[in-house]
mmCIF file of C-alpha atoms in Angstrom:
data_model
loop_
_atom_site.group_PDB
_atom_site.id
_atom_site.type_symbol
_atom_site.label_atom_id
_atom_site.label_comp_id
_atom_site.label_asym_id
_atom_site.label_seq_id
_atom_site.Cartn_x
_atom_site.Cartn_y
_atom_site.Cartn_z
ATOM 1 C CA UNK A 1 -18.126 46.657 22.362
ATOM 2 C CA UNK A 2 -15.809 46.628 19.562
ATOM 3 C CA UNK A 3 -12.366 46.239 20.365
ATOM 4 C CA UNK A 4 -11.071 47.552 17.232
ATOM 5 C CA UNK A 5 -13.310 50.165 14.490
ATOM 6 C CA UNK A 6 -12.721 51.209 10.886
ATOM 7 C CA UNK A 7 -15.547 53.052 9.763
ATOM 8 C CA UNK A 8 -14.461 53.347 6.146
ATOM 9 C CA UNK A 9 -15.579 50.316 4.311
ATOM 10 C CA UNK A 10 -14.501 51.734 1.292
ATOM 11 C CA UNK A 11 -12.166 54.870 -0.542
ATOM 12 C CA UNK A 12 -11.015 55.557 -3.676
ATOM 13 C CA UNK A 13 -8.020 57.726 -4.370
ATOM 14 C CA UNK A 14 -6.113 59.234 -7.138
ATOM 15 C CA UNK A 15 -2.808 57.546 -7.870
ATOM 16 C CA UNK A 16 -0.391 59.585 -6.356
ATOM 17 C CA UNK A 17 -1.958 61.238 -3.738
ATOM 18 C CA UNK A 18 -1.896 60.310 0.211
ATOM 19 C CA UNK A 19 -4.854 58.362 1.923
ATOM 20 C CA UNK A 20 -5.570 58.267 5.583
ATOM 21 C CA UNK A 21 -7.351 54.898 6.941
ATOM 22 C CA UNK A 22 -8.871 55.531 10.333
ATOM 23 C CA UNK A 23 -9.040 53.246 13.164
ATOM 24 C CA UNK A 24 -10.199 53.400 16.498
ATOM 25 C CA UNK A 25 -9.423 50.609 19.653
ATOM 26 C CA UNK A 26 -10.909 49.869 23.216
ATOM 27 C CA UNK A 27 -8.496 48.777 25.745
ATOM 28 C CA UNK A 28 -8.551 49.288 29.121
ATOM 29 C CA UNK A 29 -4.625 47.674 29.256
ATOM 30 C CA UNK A 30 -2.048 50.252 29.422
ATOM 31 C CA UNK A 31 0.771 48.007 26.919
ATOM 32 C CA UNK A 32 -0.556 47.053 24.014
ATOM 33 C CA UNK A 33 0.632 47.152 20.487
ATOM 34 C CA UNK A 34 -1.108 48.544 17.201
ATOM 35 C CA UNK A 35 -0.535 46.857 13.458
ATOM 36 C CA UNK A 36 -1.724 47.534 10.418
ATOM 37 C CA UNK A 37 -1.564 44.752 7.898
ATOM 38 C CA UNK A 38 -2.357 44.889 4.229
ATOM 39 C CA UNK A 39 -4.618 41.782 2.034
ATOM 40 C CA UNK A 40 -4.137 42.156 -1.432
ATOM 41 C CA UNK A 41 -6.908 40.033 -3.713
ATOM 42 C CA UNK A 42 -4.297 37.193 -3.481
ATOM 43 C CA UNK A 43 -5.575 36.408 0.284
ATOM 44 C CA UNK A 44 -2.340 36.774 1.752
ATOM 45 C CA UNK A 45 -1.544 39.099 5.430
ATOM 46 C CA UNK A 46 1.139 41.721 4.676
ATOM 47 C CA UNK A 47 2.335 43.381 7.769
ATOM 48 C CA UNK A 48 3.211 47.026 7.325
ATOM 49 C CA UNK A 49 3.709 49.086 9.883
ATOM 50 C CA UNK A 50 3.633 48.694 14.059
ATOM 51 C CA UNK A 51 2.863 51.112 17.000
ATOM 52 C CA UNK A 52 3.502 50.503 20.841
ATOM 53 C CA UNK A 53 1.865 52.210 23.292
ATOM 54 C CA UNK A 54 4.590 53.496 25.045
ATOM 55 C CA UNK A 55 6.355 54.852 22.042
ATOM 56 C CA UNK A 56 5.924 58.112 21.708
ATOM 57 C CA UNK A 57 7.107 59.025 18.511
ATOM 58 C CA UNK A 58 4.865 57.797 15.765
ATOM 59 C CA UNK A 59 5.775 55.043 13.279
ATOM 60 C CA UNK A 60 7.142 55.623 9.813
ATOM 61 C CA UNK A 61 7.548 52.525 7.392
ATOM 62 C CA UNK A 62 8.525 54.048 3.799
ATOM 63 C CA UNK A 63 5.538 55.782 2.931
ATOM 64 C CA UNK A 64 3.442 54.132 5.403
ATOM 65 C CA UNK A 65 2.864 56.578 8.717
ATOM 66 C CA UNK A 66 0.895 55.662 11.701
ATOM 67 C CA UNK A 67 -1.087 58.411 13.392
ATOM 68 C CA UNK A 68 -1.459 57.536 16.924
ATOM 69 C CA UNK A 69 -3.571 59.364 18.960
ATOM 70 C CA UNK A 70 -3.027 57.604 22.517
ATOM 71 C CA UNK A 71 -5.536 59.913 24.324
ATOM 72 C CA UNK A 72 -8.286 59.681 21.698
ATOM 73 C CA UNK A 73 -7.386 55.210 20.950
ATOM 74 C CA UNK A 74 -6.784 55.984 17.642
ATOM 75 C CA UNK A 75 -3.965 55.135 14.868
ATOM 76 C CA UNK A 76 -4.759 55.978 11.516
ATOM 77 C CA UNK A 77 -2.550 54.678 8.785
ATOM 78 C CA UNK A 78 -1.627 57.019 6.222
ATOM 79 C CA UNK A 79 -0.473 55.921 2.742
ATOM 80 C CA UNK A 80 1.714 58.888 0.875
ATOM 81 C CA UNK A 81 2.200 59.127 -2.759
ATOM 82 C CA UNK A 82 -0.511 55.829 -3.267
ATOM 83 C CA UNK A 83 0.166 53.660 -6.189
ATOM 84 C CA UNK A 84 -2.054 50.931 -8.020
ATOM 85 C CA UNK A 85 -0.284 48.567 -6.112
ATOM 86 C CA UNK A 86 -1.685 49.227 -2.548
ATOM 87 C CA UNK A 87 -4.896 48.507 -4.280
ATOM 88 C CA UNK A 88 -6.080 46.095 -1.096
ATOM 89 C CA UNK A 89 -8.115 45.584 1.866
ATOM 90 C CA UNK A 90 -6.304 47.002 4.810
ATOM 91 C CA UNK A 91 -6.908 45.670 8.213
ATOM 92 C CA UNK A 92 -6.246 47.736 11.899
ATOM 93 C CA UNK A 93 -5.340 45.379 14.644
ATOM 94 C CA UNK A 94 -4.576 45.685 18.279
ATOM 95 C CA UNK A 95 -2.751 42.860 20.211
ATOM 96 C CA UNK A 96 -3.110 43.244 24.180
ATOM 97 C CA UNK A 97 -0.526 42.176 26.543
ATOM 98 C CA UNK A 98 -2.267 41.599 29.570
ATOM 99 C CA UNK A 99 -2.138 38.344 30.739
ATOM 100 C CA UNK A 100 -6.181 37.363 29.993
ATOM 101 C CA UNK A 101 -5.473 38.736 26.789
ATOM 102 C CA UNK A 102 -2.789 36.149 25.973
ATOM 103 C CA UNK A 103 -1.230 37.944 23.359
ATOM 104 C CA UNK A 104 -3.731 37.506 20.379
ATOM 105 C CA UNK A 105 -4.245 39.755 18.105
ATOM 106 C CA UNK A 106 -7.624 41.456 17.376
ATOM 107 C CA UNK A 107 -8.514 42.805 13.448
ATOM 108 C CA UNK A 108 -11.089 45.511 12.410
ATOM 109 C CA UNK A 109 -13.535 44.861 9.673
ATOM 110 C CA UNK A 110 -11.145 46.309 6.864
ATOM 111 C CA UNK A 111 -10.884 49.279 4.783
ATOM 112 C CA UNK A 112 -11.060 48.450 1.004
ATOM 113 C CA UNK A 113 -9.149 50.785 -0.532
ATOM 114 C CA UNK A 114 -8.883 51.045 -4.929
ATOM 115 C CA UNK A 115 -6.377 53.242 -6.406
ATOM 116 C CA UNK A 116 -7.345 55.128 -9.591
ATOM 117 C CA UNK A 117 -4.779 55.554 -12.043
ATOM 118 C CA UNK B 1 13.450 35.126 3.643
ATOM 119 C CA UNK B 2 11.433 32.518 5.868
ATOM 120 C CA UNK B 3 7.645 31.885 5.530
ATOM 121 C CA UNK B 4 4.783 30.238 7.144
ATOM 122 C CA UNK B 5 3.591 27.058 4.916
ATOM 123 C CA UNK B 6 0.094 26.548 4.442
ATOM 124 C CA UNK B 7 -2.004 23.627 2.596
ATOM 125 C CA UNK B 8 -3.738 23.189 0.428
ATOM 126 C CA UNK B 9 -4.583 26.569 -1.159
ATOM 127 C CA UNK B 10 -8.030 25.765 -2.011
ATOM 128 C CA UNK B 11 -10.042 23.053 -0.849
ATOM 129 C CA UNK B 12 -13.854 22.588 -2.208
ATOM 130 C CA UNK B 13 -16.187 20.194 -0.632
ATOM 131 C CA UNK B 14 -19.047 19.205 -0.285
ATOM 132 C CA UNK B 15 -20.876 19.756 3.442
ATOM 133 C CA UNK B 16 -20.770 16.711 5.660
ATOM 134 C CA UNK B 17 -17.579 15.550 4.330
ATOM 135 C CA UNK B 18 -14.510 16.010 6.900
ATOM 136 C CA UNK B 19 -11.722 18.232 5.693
ATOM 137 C CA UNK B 20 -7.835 18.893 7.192
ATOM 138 C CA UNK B 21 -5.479 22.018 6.790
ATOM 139 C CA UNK B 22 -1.633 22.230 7.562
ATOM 140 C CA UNK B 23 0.327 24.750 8.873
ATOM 141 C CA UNK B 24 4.374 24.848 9.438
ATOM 142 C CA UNK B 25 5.191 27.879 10.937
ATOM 143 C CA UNK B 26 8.419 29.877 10.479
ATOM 144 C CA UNK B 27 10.876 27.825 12.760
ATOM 145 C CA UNK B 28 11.794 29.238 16.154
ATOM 146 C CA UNK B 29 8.164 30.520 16.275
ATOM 147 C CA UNK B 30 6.555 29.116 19.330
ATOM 148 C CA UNK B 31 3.438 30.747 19.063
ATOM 149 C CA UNK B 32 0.894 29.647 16.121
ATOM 150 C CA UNK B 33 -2.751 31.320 15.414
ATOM 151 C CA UNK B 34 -5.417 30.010 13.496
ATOM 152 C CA UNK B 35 -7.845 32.495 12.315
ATOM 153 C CA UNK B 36 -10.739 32.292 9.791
ATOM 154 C CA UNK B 37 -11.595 35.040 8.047
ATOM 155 C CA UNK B 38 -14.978 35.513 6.082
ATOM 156 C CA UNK B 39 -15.310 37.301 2.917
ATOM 157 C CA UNK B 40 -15.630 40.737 3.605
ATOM 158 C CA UNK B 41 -15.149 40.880 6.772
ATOM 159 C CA UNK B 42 -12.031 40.888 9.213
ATOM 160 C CA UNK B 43 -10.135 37.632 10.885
ATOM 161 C CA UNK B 44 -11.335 36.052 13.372
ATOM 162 C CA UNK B 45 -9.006 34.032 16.191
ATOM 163 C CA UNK B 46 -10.091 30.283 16.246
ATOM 164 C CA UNK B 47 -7.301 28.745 18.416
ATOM 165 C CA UNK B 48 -4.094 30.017 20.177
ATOM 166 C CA UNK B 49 -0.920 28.011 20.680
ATOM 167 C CA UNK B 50 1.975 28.047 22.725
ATOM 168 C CA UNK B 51 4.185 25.551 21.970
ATOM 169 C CA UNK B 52 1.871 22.044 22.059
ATOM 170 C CA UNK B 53 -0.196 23.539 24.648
ATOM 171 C CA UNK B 54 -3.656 24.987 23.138
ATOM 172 C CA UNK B 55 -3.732 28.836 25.084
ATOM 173 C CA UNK B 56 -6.957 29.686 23.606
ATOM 174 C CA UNK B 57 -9.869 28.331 21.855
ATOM 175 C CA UNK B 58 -12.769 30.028 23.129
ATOM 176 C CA UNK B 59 -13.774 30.584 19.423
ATOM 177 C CA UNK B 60 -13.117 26.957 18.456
ATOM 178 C CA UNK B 61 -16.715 25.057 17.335
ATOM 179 C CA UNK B 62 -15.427 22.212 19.438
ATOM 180 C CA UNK B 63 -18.639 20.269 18.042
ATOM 181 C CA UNK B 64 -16.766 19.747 14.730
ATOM 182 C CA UNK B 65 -13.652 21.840 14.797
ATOM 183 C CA UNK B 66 -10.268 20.083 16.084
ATOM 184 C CA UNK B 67 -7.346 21.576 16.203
ATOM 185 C CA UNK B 68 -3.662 20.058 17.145
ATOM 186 C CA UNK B 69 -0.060 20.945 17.405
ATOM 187 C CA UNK B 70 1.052 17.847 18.399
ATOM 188 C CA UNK B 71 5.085 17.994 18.680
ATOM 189 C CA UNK B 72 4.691 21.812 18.863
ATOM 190 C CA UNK B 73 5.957 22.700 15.326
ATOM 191 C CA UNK B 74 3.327 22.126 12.796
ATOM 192 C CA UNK B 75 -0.352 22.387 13.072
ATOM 193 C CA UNK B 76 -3.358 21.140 11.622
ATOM 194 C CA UNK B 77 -6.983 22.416 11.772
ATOM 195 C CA UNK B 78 -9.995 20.078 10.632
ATOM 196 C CA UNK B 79 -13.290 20.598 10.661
ATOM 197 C CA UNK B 80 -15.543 17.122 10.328
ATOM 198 C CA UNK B 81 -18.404 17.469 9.172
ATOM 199 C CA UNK B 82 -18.272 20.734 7.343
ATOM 200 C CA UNK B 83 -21.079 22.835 7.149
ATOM 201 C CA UNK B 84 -22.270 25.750 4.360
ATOM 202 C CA UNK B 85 -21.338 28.446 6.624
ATOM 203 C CA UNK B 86 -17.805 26.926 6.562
ATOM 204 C CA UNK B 87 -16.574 28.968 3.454
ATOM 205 C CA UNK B 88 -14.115 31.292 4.557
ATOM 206 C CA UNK B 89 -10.025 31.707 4.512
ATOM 207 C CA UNK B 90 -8.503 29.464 7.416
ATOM 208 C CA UNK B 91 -5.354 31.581 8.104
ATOM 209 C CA UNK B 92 -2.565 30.233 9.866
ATOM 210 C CA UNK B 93 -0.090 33.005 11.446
ATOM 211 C CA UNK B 94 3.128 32.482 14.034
ATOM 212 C CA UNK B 95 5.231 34.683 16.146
ATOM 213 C CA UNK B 96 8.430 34.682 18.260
ATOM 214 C CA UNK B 97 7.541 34.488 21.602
ATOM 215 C CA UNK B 98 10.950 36.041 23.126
ATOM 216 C CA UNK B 99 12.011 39.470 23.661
ATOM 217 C CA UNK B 100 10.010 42.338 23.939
ATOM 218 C CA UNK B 101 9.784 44.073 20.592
ATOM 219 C CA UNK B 102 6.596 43.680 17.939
ATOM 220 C CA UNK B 103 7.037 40.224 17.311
ATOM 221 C CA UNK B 104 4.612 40.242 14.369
ATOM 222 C CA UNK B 105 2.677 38.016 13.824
ATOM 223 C CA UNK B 106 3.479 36.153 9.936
ATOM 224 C CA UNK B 107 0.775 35.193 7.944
ATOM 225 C CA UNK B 108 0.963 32.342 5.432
ATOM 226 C CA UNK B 109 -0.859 32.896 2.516
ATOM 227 C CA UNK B 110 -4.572 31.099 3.660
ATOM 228 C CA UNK B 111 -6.267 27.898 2.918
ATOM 229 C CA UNK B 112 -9.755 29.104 0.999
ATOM 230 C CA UNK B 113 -12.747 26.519 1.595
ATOM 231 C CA UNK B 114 -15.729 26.689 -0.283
ATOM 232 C CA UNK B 115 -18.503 24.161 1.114
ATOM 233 C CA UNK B 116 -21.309 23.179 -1.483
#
């Protein structure tokens, strides 16, 4: 099974207005850790925002939110007030702390995301 | 603010021939990933290490991939001989190992091969 989903392959969305990203994870470990990174067309990993499972307030990052939904594995990223610039792919990864995990981190398949102006 | 060094940028080659990438991660970083990523699609892990010590390569084509970290700073990945199916970002990425926070993981920005 997939360890981590993103069933959006692609959105568009009006310049200024908010965008949610879904993602969904498999884990049976009870610590783990949520990212969300962005990849502009340049090629390059941005992180943006971070989740653990034990926190229990939900991450803010500027105008990046994270939507976690601990009972349901999911933690959708939500962009507010989108502008060109987060034009990108955006990738949902989980990193798993057990010990046959070893601490790598697992990526989704992306969410391309293209912000009209 | 510090960064994770990656070369070259782009490499193009031709398949059969043997080809290198470097990494230097951000210093203090004990942990270093390589991933490779295929267009269109997410990153996938191709070695794991702590320190000099490989923790995972389960993903590793050992039949032509090599990877070494050999005084457990920098890194480099090569693949000998490449193959068509090669083509893909090589991402390097490294981490602090201590504490118990995020400890994101920092991405240089990619080494893209294209194999003719």
């Amino acid at each position: 099974a997939q360890k981590i989903t993103q069933t959006q392959p692609g959105m568009f969305v009006q310049e200024k207005e908010a965008v949610t990203l879904d993602c969904t994870y498999d884990t049976s470990d009870q610590s783990y850790g949520l990212f969300w990174y962005k990849q502009p067309s340049s090629g390059e990993m941005i992180f943006l925002i971070y989740q653990g499972s034990y926190d229990e307030q939900n991450a803010t990052e500027g105008r990046y939110s994270l939507n976690f939904q601990k009972a349901r594995k999911s933690a959708n990223l939500v962009i507010s007030a989108s502008q060109l610039g987060d034009s990108a792919m955006y990738f949902c990864a989980m990193r798993e702390r057990g010990e046959a995990a070893g601490n790598k981190l697992t990526f989704g398949g992306g969410t391309r995301v293209l912000v009209k102006p | 603010e510090a960064e994770v060094a990656q070369s070259p940028r782009y490499k193009i080659t031709e398949k059969s021939q043997a080809v290198a990438f470097w990494c230097d991660p951000i210093s203090g970083h004990a942990t270093l990933y390589w991933y490779r990523q295929i267009l269109g699609q997410g990153p996938e892990l191709l070695v794991q290490f702590q320190d000099e010590s490989v923790v995972d390569d389960s993903q590793l084509p050992k039949d032509r991939f090599s990877a070494e970290r050999l005084k457990g700073v920098d890194s480099t990945l090569k693949i000998q001989p490449a193959e068509l199916g090669d083509s893909a970002m090589y991402l390097c990425a490294s981490r602090y190992s201590g504490g118990s926070g995020a400890n994101v993981l920092t991405f240089g920005a990619g080494s893209r091969l294209t194999v003719l």
